[in-house]
Amino acid sequence: MADKKAYLKVDGIEETIELPVVSGTMGPDVVDIRGLTSKGLFTYDPGFMSTASCDSQITFIDGDKGMLLHRGYPIEQLAEHSDYMELCYLLMYGELPSTEEKDHFERTVKKHTMVHEQLSFFYRGFRRDAHPMAIMCGVVGALSAFYHDSLDINDSQHREIAAFRLISKMPTLAAMCYKYSTGQPFMFPRNDLSYAENFLYMMFGTPCEDYKPNPIVAKAMDRIFLLHADHEQNASTSTVRLAGSSGANPFACVASGIAALWGPAHGGANEAVLTMLEQIGDEARIPEFIERAKDKDDPFRLMGFGHRVYKNFDPRAKVMKQTCDEVLAELGMDNDPLLPIAKRLEQIALEDPYFVERKLYPNVDFYSGIILKAIGIPTNMFTVIFALSRTIGWIAHWHEHHSSPIARIGRPRQLYLGATKRDYPVKK
């Protein structure tokens, strides 16, 4: 805690309230307002845009500088030199693993990739055309009914076991969602494949023929996982931490994160990009939609451009653009009718003064949506893959919350604007 104080003088209160100022290792100082409650005051901050709900050592974002750090490491360096499994270790344990530690970590993940056979019957309770995110909410929450041998949240070993089970089983559950919608049989995971390769195998493999994941596509899939692994105190992560603060089991907490992620303003953004491209439909119609996007009175918005957090270029987008180009070149997607539209929109966003001045650059959702479509993943599965990727971030924050000596149940306050106390009208 820095030797700094903030002072608050409020109309109607004679005294000046002294508030300590807390400094983190990076980022803005934070005014500790916990003492306001004893004075009969709360703060008013819709959306918690100016409120730090916790302290954390996992991820740091500086939106003005376009900076994203995981445990201090820039996302660009991790994307170039690391992989998703190593990042999972880093987020869970705080440091990069040695070769032996990483090998042990990967072996442990592979040992838990299978799910209880009875869990497959849960899928039959859903319609075949159910949205995969609806299914994921249900089956992930149901995991606590199968793996209730290690749900003591106060036991660090139990928390670690739950973390491994979630990281391991999410690709299997996600692929099962896809297989169920297509009527194809579920594919058992293969422990001889990497994390990304195994997911692609369970998605696109069938018992009829041998499926070998394309290494370029597998690398792209791993990067998508890595770039979406964590993003500080966003809506879904805050939801997981809030649910966890009540003592709920980790599977229920992650299911709550999946529900929050489902929203188009959060995890559904890359799905919205493809919907937008299909809505435009033809390269000749791009000027019409650009003008609509510039019209503040028109409800149409270009999806995949700009970011609520980053006031500069999204650092993940630079890596994802490179990956997008690699995948499209490898798969020869020149005939895809949506690709020219996407490329033209990208060019306009990088050159048009309207977008440049407002820093509405293509973001990670723009490129990841194009990559996933090129790979052959249906649009309604995009958010499921986001949830799969983000599971490690959720579980790392959940574990951090329960490791904190000052952790307590979340209880946001409100500014009440309803009716004052009144008597019930008794009929005579």
GROMACS .gro file of C-alpha atoms in nm:
model
  428
    1MET     CA    1   0.000   0.000   0.000
    2ALA     CA    2   0.143   0.336  -0.102
    3ASP     CA    3   0.174   0.620   0.146
    4LYS     CA    4  -0.102   0.812  -0.028
    5LYS     CA    5  -0.452   0.909   0.071
    6ALA     CA    6  -0.764   1.040  -0.100
    7TYR     CA    7  -1.010   1.270   0.072
    8LEU     CA    8  -1.382   1.283   0.014
    9LYS     CA    9  -1.611   1.564   0.126
   10VAL     CA   10  -1.979   1.496   0.078
   11ASP     CA   11  -2.264   1.748   0.105
   12GLY     CA   12  -2.454   1.689   0.427
   13ILE     CA   13  -2.158   1.525   0.601
   14GLU     CA   14  -1.952   1.765   0.810
   15GLU     CA   15  -1.635   1.561   0.826
   16THR     CA   16  -1.390   1.490   0.544
   17ILE     CA   17  -1.350   1.117   0.485
   18GLU     CA   18  -0.995   0.988   0.448
   19LEU     CA   19  -0.951   0.697   0.206
   20PRO     CA   20  -0.626   0.503   0.153
   21VAL     CA   21  -0.484   0.477  -0.199
   22VAL     CA   22  -0.351   0.138  -0.303
   23SER     CA   23  -0.089   0.099  -0.577
   24GLY     CA   24  -0.051  -0.214  -0.785
   25THR     CA   25   0.265  -0.323  -0.967
   26MET     CA   26   0.115  -0.180  -1.289
   27GLY     CA   27  -0.191   0.023  -1.379
   28PRO     CA   28  -0.384   0.306  -1.209
   29ASP     CA   29  -0.387   0.351  -0.833
   30VAL     CA   30  -0.702   0.233  -0.658
   31VAL     CA   31  -0.894   0.420  -0.388
   32ASP     CA   32  -0.990   0.181  -0.107
   33ILE     CA   33  -1.352   0.273  -0.040
   34ARG     CA   34  -1.433   0.000   0.211
   35GLY     CA   35  -1.450   0.257   0.489
   36LEU     CA   36  -1.745   0.436   0.328
   37THR     CA   37  -1.997   0.180   0.453
   38SER     CA   38  -1.943   0.284   0.814
   39LYS     CA   39  -2.034   0.639   0.709
   40GLY     CA   40  -2.359   0.522   0.553
   41LEU     CA   41  -2.233   0.570   0.197
   42PHE     CA   42  -2.195   0.347  -0.109
   43THR     CA   43  -2.041   0.430  -0.447
   44TYR     CA   44  -2.244   0.431  -0.769
   45ASP     CA   45  -2.066   0.269  -1.065
   46PRO     CA   46  -2.294   0.102  -1.325
   47GLY     CA   47  -2.110  -0.178  -1.499
   48PHE     CA   48  -1.826  -0.153  -1.241
   49MET     CA   49  -1.622   0.040  -1.498
   50SER     CA   50  -1.434   0.232  -1.227
   51THR     CA   51  -1.432  -0.034  -0.955
   52ALA     CA   52  -1.167  -0.296  -0.878
   53SER     CA   53  -1.362  -0.593  -0.744
   54CYS     CA   54  -1.052  -0.789  -0.641
   55ASP     CA   55  -0.675  -0.797  -0.651
   56SER     CA   56  -0.516  -1.038  -0.897
   57GLN     CA   57  -0.177  -1.153  -1.022
   58ILE     CA   58  -0.293  -1.333  -1.336
   59THR     CA   59  -0.353  -1.091  -1.626
   60PHE     CA   60  -0.290  -0.722  -1.687
   61ILE     CA   61  -0.436  -0.511  -1.968
   62ASP     CA   62  -0.344  -0.155  -2.068
   63GLY     CA   63  -0.599  -0.071  -2.334
   64ASP     CA   64  -0.442   0.263  -2.428
   65LYS     CA   65  -0.109   0.097  -2.505
   66GLY     CA   66  -0.259  -0.217  -2.659
   67MET     CA   67  -0.089  -0.430  -2.394
   68LEU     CA   68  -0.196  -0.773  -2.269
   69LEU     CA   69   0.025  -0.957  -2.019
   70HIS     CA   70  -0.024  -1.303  -1.869
   71ARG     CA   71   0.177  -1.330  -1.546
   72GLY     CA   72   0.392  -1.050  -1.690
   73TYR     CA   73   0.458  -1.208  -2.031
   74PRO     CA   74   0.331  -1.017  -2.340
   75ILE     CA   75   0.070  -1.210  -2.538
   76GLU     CA   76   0.268  -1.160  -2.861
   77GLN     CA   77   0.571  -1.339  -2.713
   78LEU     CA   78   0.359  -1.621  -2.575
   79ALA     CA   79   0.190  -1.667  -2.913
   80GLU     CA   80   0.526  -1.682  -3.089
   81HIS     CA   81   0.723  -1.901  -2.849
   82SER     CA   82   0.468  -2.090  -2.638
   83ASP     CA   83   0.155  -2.302  -2.681
   84TYR     CA   84  -0.178  -2.342  -2.508
   85MET     CA   85  -0.070  -2.616  -2.268
   86GLU     CA   86   0.227  -2.413  -2.149
   87LEU     CA   87   0.003  -2.109  -2.105
   88CYS     CA   88  -0.240  -2.319  -1.900
   89TYR     CA   89   0.046  -2.412  -1.669
   90LEU     CA   90   0.157  -2.048  -1.647
   91LEU     CA   91  -0.192  -1.923  -1.558
   92MET     CA   92  -0.244  -2.198  -1.300
   93TYR     CA   93   0.093  -2.189  -1.125
   94GLY     CA   94   0.231  -1.842  -1.196
   95GLU     CA   95   0.556  -1.939  -1.368
   96LEU     CA   96   0.656  -2.105  -1.695
   97PRO     CA   97   0.719  -2.479  -1.658
   98SER     CA   98   1.045  -2.663  -1.705
   99THR     CA   99   1.048  -2.929  -1.978
  100GLU     CA  100   0.978  -3.198  -1.719
  101GLU     CA  101   0.697  -2.998  -1.557
  102LYS     CA  102   0.531  -2.933  -1.891
  103ASP     CA  103   0.553  -3.300  -1.992
  104HIS     CA  104   0.397  -3.404  -1.661
  105PHE     CA  105   0.126  -3.140  -1.698
  106GLU     CA  106   0.034  -3.257  -2.050
  107ARG     CA  107   0.030  -3.623  -1.945
  108THR     CA  108  -0.203  -3.539  -1.658
  109VAL     CA  109  -0.439  -3.348  -1.890
  110LYS     CA  110  -0.447  -3.641  -2.134
  111LYS     CA  111  -0.534  -3.888  -1.857
  112HIS     CA  112  -0.854  -3.695  -1.785
  113THR     CA  113  -0.984  -3.632  -2.140
  114MET     CA  114  -1.248  -3.904  -2.130
  115VAL     CA  115  -1.586  -3.831  -1.970
  116HIS     CA  116  -1.810  -4.068  -1.777
  117GLU     CA  117  -2.001  -4.288  -2.022
  118GLN     CA  118  -2.331  -4.202  -1.854
  119LEU     CA  119  -2.272  -3.834  -1.930
  120SER     CA  120  -2.328  -3.909  -2.300
  121PHE     CA  121  -2.694  -3.981  -2.221
  122PHE     CA  122  -2.739  -3.617  -2.113
  123TYR     CA  123  -2.704  -3.511  -2.475
  124ARG     CA  124  -3.009  -3.715  -2.574
  125GLY     CA  125  -3.223  -3.488  -2.359
  126PHE     CA  126  -3.158  -3.197  -2.594
  127ARG     CA  127  -3.307  -3.137  -2.936
  128ARG     CA  128  -3.066  -3.204  -3.220
  129ASP     CA  129  -3.094  -2.840  -3.328
  130ALA     CA  130  -3.031  -2.700  -2.978
  131HIS     CA  131  -2.769  -2.427  -2.960
  132PRO     CA  132  -2.438  -2.585  -2.850
  133MET     CA  133  -2.395  -2.324  -2.576
  134ALA     CA  134  -2.725  -2.432  -2.420
  135ILE     CA  135  -2.594  -2.788  -2.414
  136MET     CA  136  -2.256  -2.681  -2.272
  137CYS     CA  137  -2.423  -2.493  -1.986
  138GLY     CA  138  -2.610  -2.809  -1.893
  139VAL     CA  139  -2.341  -3.073  -1.928
  140VAL     CA  140  -2.063  -2.871  -1.761
  141GLY     CA  141  -2.286  -2.797  -1.464
  142ALA     CA  142  -2.372  -3.169  -1.450
  143LEU     CA  143  -2.006  -3.266  -1.410
  144SER     CA  144  -2.038  -3.207  -1.036
  145ALA     CA  145  -2.280  -3.503  -1.022
  146PHE     CA  146  -2.010  -3.733  -1.162
  147TYR     CA  147  -1.693  -3.595  -1.004
  148HIS     CA  148  -1.805  -3.515  -0.649
  149ASP     CA  149  -1.504  -3.682  -0.487
  150SER     CA  150  -1.296  -3.361  -0.493
  151LEU     CA  151  -1.529  -3.067  -0.438
  152ASP     CA  152  -1.386  -2.931  -0.114
  153ILE     CA  153  -1.308  -2.577  -0.229
  154ASN     CA  154  -1.098  -2.515   0.082
  155ASP     CA  155  -0.860  -2.796  -0.015
  156SER     CA  156  -0.596  -2.676  -0.263
  157GLN     CA  157  -0.543  -3.031  -0.392
  158HIS     CA  158  -0.914  -3.068  -0.463
  159ARG     CA  159  -0.909  -2.739  -0.650
  160GLU     CA  160  -0.616  -2.860  -0.860
  161ILE     CA  161  -0.792  -3.188  -0.945
  162ALA     CA  162  -1.104  -2.997  -1.049
  163ALA     CA  163  -0.890  -2.767  -1.265
  164PHE     CA  164  -0.734  -3.062  -1.449
  165ARG     CA  165  -1.072  -3.223  -1.504
  166LEU     CA  166  -1.217  -2.908  -1.655
  167ILE     CA  167  -0.920  -2.831  -1.881
  168SER     CA  168  -0.911  -3.193  -1.998
  169LYS     CA  169  -1.279  -3.257  -2.054
  170MET     CA  170  -1.393  -2.931  -2.214
  171PRO     CA  171  -1.265  -3.025  -2.566
  172THR     CA  172  -1.439  -3.362  -2.537
  173LEU     CA  173  -1.769  -3.206  -2.427
  174ALA     CA  174  -1.745  -2.935  -2.696
  175ALA     CA  175  -1.681  -3.189  -2.973
  176MET     CA  176  -1.970  -3.401  -2.843
  177CYS     CA  177  -2.200  -3.097  -2.885
  178TYR     CA  178  -2.104  -3.078  -3.251
  179LYS     CA  179  -2.131  -3.452  -3.313
  180TYR     CA  180  -2.473  -3.462  -3.150
  181SER     CA  181  -2.602  -3.186  -3.379
  182THR     CA  182  -2.482  -3.372  -3.689
  183GLY     CA  183  -2.604  -3.716  -3.582
  184GLN     CA  184  -2.254  -3.860  -3.603
  185PRO     CA  185  -2.116  -4.089  -3.330
  186PHE     CA  186  -1.909  -3.940  -3.049
  187MET     CA  187  -1.535  -3.987  -3.097
  188PHE     CA  188  -1.324  -4.095  -2.802
  189PRO     CA  189  -1.019  -3.873  -2.734
  190ARG     CA  190  -0.676  -3.991  -2.842
  191ASN     CA  191  -0.387  -3.942  -2.603
  192ASP     CA  192  -0.125  -3.962  -2.878
  193LEU     CA  193  -0.241  -3.627  -3.019
  194SER     CA  194  -0.176  -3.275  -2.895
  195TYR     CA  195  -0.452  -3.078  -2.724
  196ALA     CA  196  -0.554  -2.894  -3.043
  197GLU     CA  197  -0.511  -3.201  -3.267
  198ASN     CA  198  -0.724  -3.408  -3.034
  199PHE     CA  199  -1.004  -3.151  -3.045
  200LEU     CA  200  -0.999  -3.146  -3.427
  201TYR     CA  201  -0.997  -3.527  -3.432
  202MET     CA  202  -1.302  -3.547  -3.203
  203MET     CA  203  -1.477  -3.280  -3.413
  204PHE     CA  204  -1.413  -3.413  -3.762
  205GLY     CA  205  -1.301  -3.774  -3.725
  206THR     CA  206  -1.539  -4.067  -3.782
  207PRO     CA  207  -1.506  -4.442  -3.720
  208CYS     CA  208  -1.517  -4.495  -4.097
  209GLU     CA  209  -1.172  -4.362  -4.182
  210ASP     CA  210  -0.848  -4.243  -4.030
  211TYR     CA  211  -0.846  -3.867  -3.966
  212LYS     CA  212  -0.513  -3.685  -3.956
  213PRO     CA  213  -0.531  -3.323  -3.838
  214ASN     CA  214  -0.366  -3.073  -4.073
  215PRO     CA  215  -0.063  -2.932  -3.882
  216ILE     CA  216  -0.129  -2.575  -4.004
  217VAL     CA  217  -0.491  -2.597  -3.890
  218ALA     CA  218  -0.390  -2.756  -3.558
  219LYS     CA  219  -0.141  -2.473  -3.497
  220ALA     CA  220  -0.413  -2.218  -3.575
  221MET     CA  221  -0.651  -2.393  -3.336
  222ASP     CA  222  -0.388  -2.388  -3.062
  223ARG     CA  223  -0.333  -2.016  -3.117
  224ILE     CA  224  -0.707  -1.949  -3.096
  225PHE     CA  225  -0.709  -2.132  -2.763
  226LEU     CA  226  -0.403  -1.938  -2.643
  227LEU     CA  227  -0.527  -1.595  -2.749
  228HIS     CA  228  -0.863  -1.645  -2.575
  229ALA     CA  229  -0.730  -1.807  -2.256
  230ASP     CA  230  -0.782  -1.509  -2.024
  231HIS     CA  231  -0.870  -1.142  -2.045
  232GLU     CA  232  -0.867  -1.005  -1.691
  233GLN     CA  233  -1.192  -0.916  -1.507
  234ASN     CA  234  -1.436  -0.936  -1.798
  235ALA     CA  235  -1.806  -1.024  -1.764
  236SER     CA  236  -1.771  -1.402  -1.766
  237THR     CA  237  -1.460  -1.413  -1.544
  238SER     CA  238  -1.624  -1.181  -1.293
  239THR     CA  239  -1.931  -1.407  -1.304
  240VAL     CA  240  -1.718  -1.712  -1.224
  241ARG     CA  241  -1.547  -1.531  -0.936
  242LEU     CA  242  -1.880  -1.405  -0.802
  243ALA     CA  243  -2.038  -1.751  -0.821
  244GLY     CA  244  -1.728  -1.899  -0.662
  245SER     CA  245  -1.747  -1.650  -0.374
  246SER     CA  246  -2.064  -1.823  -0.253
  247GLY     CA  247  -1.879  -2.153  -0.220
  248ALA     CA  248  -2.035  -2.308  -0.529
  249ASN     CA  249  -1.849  -2.604  -0.682
  250PRO     CA  250  -1.609  -2.530  -0.970
  251PHE     CA  251  -1.823  -2.700  -1.235
  252ALA     CA  252  -2.124  -2.486  -1.147
  253CYS     CA  253  -1.903  -2.176  -1.147
  254VAL     CA  254  -1.765  -2.251  -1.495
  255ALA     CA  255  -2.119  -2.321  -1.618
  256SER     CA  256  -2.213  -1.971  -1.498
  257GLY     CA  257  -1.917  -1.834  -1.693
  258ILE     CA  258  -2.040  -2.014  -2.005
  259ALA     CA  259  -2.383  -1.852  -1.961
  260ALA     CA  260  -2.226  -1.506  -1.934
  261LEU     CA  261  -1.996  -1.569  -2.230
  262TRP     CA  262  -2.293  -1.662  -2.449
  263GLY     CA  263  -2.398  -1.300  -2.489
  264PRO     CA  264  -2.325  -1.136  -2.827
  265ALA     CA  265  -2.158  -0.843  -2.648
  266HIS     CA  266  -1.903  -1.087  -2.503
  267GLY     CA  267  -1.817  -1.431  -2.641
  268GLY     CA  268  -2.065  -1.421  -2.926
  269ALA     CA  269  -1.873  -1.145  -3.105
  270ASN     CA  270  -1.694  -1.370  -3.357
  271GLU     CA  271  -2.023  -1.540  -3.437
  272ALA     CA  272  -2.169  -1.193  -3.497
  273VAL     CA  273  -1.886  -1.119  -3.743
  274LEU     CA  274  -1.993  -1.407  -3.969
  275THR     CA  275  -2.358  -1.307  -3.936
  276MET     CA  276  -2.261  -0.955  -4.047
  277LEU     CA  277  -2.062  -1.081  -4.348
  278GLU     CA  278  -2.360  -1.293  -4.453
  279GLN     CA  279  -2.588  -0.992  -4.408
  280ILE     CA  280  -2.369  -0.782  -4.640
  281GLY     CA  281  -2.368  -1.074  -4.881
  282ASP     CA  282  -2.189  -0.909  -5.173
  283GLU     CA  283  -1.876  -0.697  -5.207
  284ALA     CA  284  -2.075  -0.443  -5.407
  285ARG     CA  285  -2.291  -0.369  -5.102
  286ILE     CA  286  -1.999  -0.279  -4.875
  287PRO     CA  287  -2.021   0.102  -4.934
  288GLU     CA  288  -2.386   0.092  -4.829
  289PHE     CA  289  -2.305  -0.080  -4.501
  290ILE     CA  290  -2.002   0.140  -4.437
  291GLU     CA  291  -2.224   0.446  -4.459
  292ARG     CA  292  -2.475   0.282  -4.227
  293ALA     CA  293  -2.196   0.211  -3.978
  294LYS     CA  294  -2.097   0.579  -3.984
  295ASP     CA  295  -2.456   0.691  -3.925
  296LYS     CA  296  -2.501   0.721  -3.548
  297ASP     CA  297  -2.880   0.699  -3.591
  298ASP     CA  298  -2.858   0.366  -3.775
  299PRO     CA  299  -2.863   0.059  -3.545
  300PHE     CA  300  -2.625  -0.131  -3.777
  301ARG     CA  301  -2.276  -0.181  -3.637
  302LEU     CA  302  -1.967  -0.332  -3.797
  303MET     CA  303  -1.884  -0.634  -3.583
  304GLY     CA  304  -1.520  -0.728  -3.522
  305PHE     CA  305  -1.383  -0.374  -3.535
  306GLY     CA  306  -1.258  -0.183  -3.233
  307HIS     CA  307  -1.268  -0.313  -2.878
  308ARG     CA  308  -1.425  -0.188  -2.558
  309VAL     CA  309  -1.098  -0.232  -2.369
  310TYR     CA  310  -0.831  -0.156  -2.630
  311LYS     CA  311  -0.809   0.206  -2.743
  312ASN     CA  312  -0.526   0.099  -2.968
  313PHE     CA  313  -0.471  -0.210  -3.186
  314ASP     CA  314  -0.580  -0.530  -3.010
  315PRO     CA  315  -0.243  -0.708  -2.957
  316ARG     CA  316  -0.411  -1.046  -3.014
  317ALA     CA  317  -0.538  -0.931  -3.354
  318LYS     CA  318  -0.186  -0.895  -3.495
  319VAL     CA  319  -0.112  -1.260  -3.420
  320MET     CA  320  -0.455  -1.375  -3.535
  321LYS     CA  321  -0.422  -1.193  -3.868
  322GLN     CA  322  -0.098  -1.377  -3.941
  323THR     CA  323  -0.263  -1.707  -3.846
  324CYS     CA  324  -0.565  -1.623  -4.061
  325ASP     CA  325  -0.345  -1.565  -4.366
  326GLU     CA  326  -0.162  -1.895  -4.304
  327VAL     CA  327  -0.485  -2.096  -4.276
  328LEU     CA  328  -0.648  -1.940  -4.582
  329ALA     CA  329  -0.336  -2.003  -4.789
  330GLU     CA  330  -0.313  -2.364  -4.668
  331LEU     CA  331  -0.679  -2.445  -4.730
  332GLY     CA  332  -0.714  -2.250  -5.055
  333MET     CA  333  -1.027  -2.063  -4.956
  334ASP     CA  334  -1.019  -1.822  -5.251
  335ASN     CA  335  -1.364  -1.936  -5.366
  336ASP     CA  336  -1.539  -1.854  -5.037
  337PRO     CA  337  -1.785  -1.570  -5.121
  338LEU     CA  338  -1.745  -1.412  -4.776
  339LEU     CA  339  -1.367  -1.384  -4.795
  340PRO     CA  340  -1.355  -1.088  -5.042
  341ILE     CA  341  -1.604  -0.905  -4.821
  342ALA     CA  342  -1.391  -0.964  -4.513
  343LYS     CA  343  -1.071  -0.859  -4.688
  344ARG     CA  344  -1.228  -0.540  -4.821
  345LEU     CA  345  -1.369  -0.449  -4.478
  346GLU     CA  346  -1.026  -0.508  -4.326
  347GLN     CA  347  -0.866  -0.276  -4.584
  348ILE     CA  348  -1.126  -0.002  -4.523
  349ALA     CA  349  -1.083  -0.023  -4.145
  350LEU     CA  350  -0.707   0.021  -4.178
  351GLU     CA  351  -0.724   0.308  -4.431
  352ASP     CA  352  -1.051   0.502  -4.395
  353PRO     CA  353  -0.993   0.814  -4.178
  354TYR     CA  354  -1.326   0.757  -3.999
  355PHE     CA  355  -1.211   0.421  -3.864
  356VAL     CA  356  -0.843   0.514  -3.820
  357GLU     CA  357  -0.922   0.828  -3.615
  358ARG     CA  358  -1.155   0.626  -3.390
  359LYS     CA  359  -0.907   0.336  -3.378
  360LEU     CA  360  -1.168   0.092  -3.499
  361TYR     CA  361  -0.911  -0.163  -3.611
  362PRO     CA  362  -0.999  -0.527  -3.687
  363ASN     CA  363  -0.995  -0.714  -3.356
  364VAL     CA  364  -0.933  -1.075  -3.255
  365ASP     CA  365  -1.298  -1.169  -3.313
  366PHE     CA  366  -1.284  -1.054  -3.675
  367TYR     CA  367  -0.995  -1.283  -3.765
  368SER     CA  368  -1.089  -1.578  -3.543
  369GLY     CA  369  -1.435  -1.592  -3.698
  370ILE     CA  370  -1.286  -1.617  -4.047
  371ILE     CA  371  -1.038  -1.885  -3.936
  372LEU     CA  372  -1.303  -2.100  -3.768
  373LYS     CA  373  -1.528  -2.080  -4.072
  374ALA     CA  374  -1.238  -2.177  -4.299
  375ILE     CA  375  -1.163  -2.479  -4.079
  376GLY     CA  376  -1.522  -2.593  -4.121
  377ILE     CA  377  -1.656  -2.519  -3.775
  378PRO     CA  378  -2.023  -2.410  -3.776
  379THR     CA  379  -2.096  -2.056  -3.663
  380ASN     CA  380  -2.299  -2.168  -3.363
  381MET     CA  381  -1.991  -2.354  -3.232
  382PHE     CA  382  -1.772  -2.041  -3.224
  383THR     CA  383  -1.871  -1.939  -2.871
  384VAL     CA  384  -1.831  -2.297  -2.749
  385ILE     CA  385  -1.469  -2.288  -2.864
  386PHE     CA  386  -1.428  -1.955  -2.685
  387ALA     CA  387  -1.561  -2.120  -2.367
  388LEU     CA  388  -1.323  -2.411  -2.413
  389SER     CA  389  -1.030  -2.168  -2.446
  390ARG     CA  390  -1.137  -1.947  -2.155
  391THR     CA  391  -1.185  -2.235  -1.909
  392ILE     CA  392  -0.825  -2.210  -1.790
  393GLY     CA  393  -0.868  -1.837  -1.722
  394TRP     CA  394  -1.191  -1.897  -1.530
  395ILE     CA  395  -1.045  -2.175  -1.319
  396ALA     CA  396  -0.725  -1.978  -1.250
  397HIS     CA  397  -0.930  -1.683  -1.120
  398TRP     CA  398  -1.159  -1.916  -0.924
  399HIS     CA  399  -0.855  -2.075  -0.761
  400GLU     CA  400  -0.698  -1.734  -0.691
  401HIS     CA  401  -1.018  -1.616  -0.522
  402HIS     CA  402  -1.023  -1.915  -0.288
  403SER     CA  403  -0.653  -1.873  -0.214
  404SER     CA  404  -0.698  -1.512  -0.103
  405PRO     CA  405  -0.706  -1.440   0.271
  406ILE     CA  406  -0.949  -1.151   0.215
  407ALA     CA  407  -1.194  -1.342  -0.007
  408ARG     CA  408  -1.558  -1.298   0.088
  409ILE     CA  409  -1.894  -1.351  -0.077
  410GLY     CA  410  -1.973  -1.092  -0.343
  411ARG     CA  411  -2.254  -0.852  -0.254
  412PRO     CA  412  -2.285  -0.551  -0.487
  413ARG     CA  413  -2.488  -0.258  -0.360
  414GLN     CA  414  -2.752  -0.057  -0.541
  415LEU     CA  415  -2.898   0.289  -0.580
  416TYR     CA  416  -3.264   0.228  -0.501
  417LEU     CA  417  -3.506   0.437  -0.707
  418GLY     CA  418  -3.830   0.251  -0.635
  419ALA     CA  419  -4.129   0.340  -0.422
  420THR     CA  420  -4.079   0.436  -0.059
  421LYS     CA  421  -4.248   0.235   0.214
  422ARG     CA  422  -4.625   0.228   0.174
  423ASP     CA  423  -4.916   0.036   0.326
  424TYR     CA  424  -5.099  -0.239   0.144
  425PRO     CA  425  -5.449  -0.115   0.038
  426VAL     CA  426  -5.688  -0.334   0.234
  427LYS     CA  427  -6.021  -0.374   0.055
  428LYS     CA  428  -6.329  -0.295   0.259
   0.00000   0.00000   0.00000
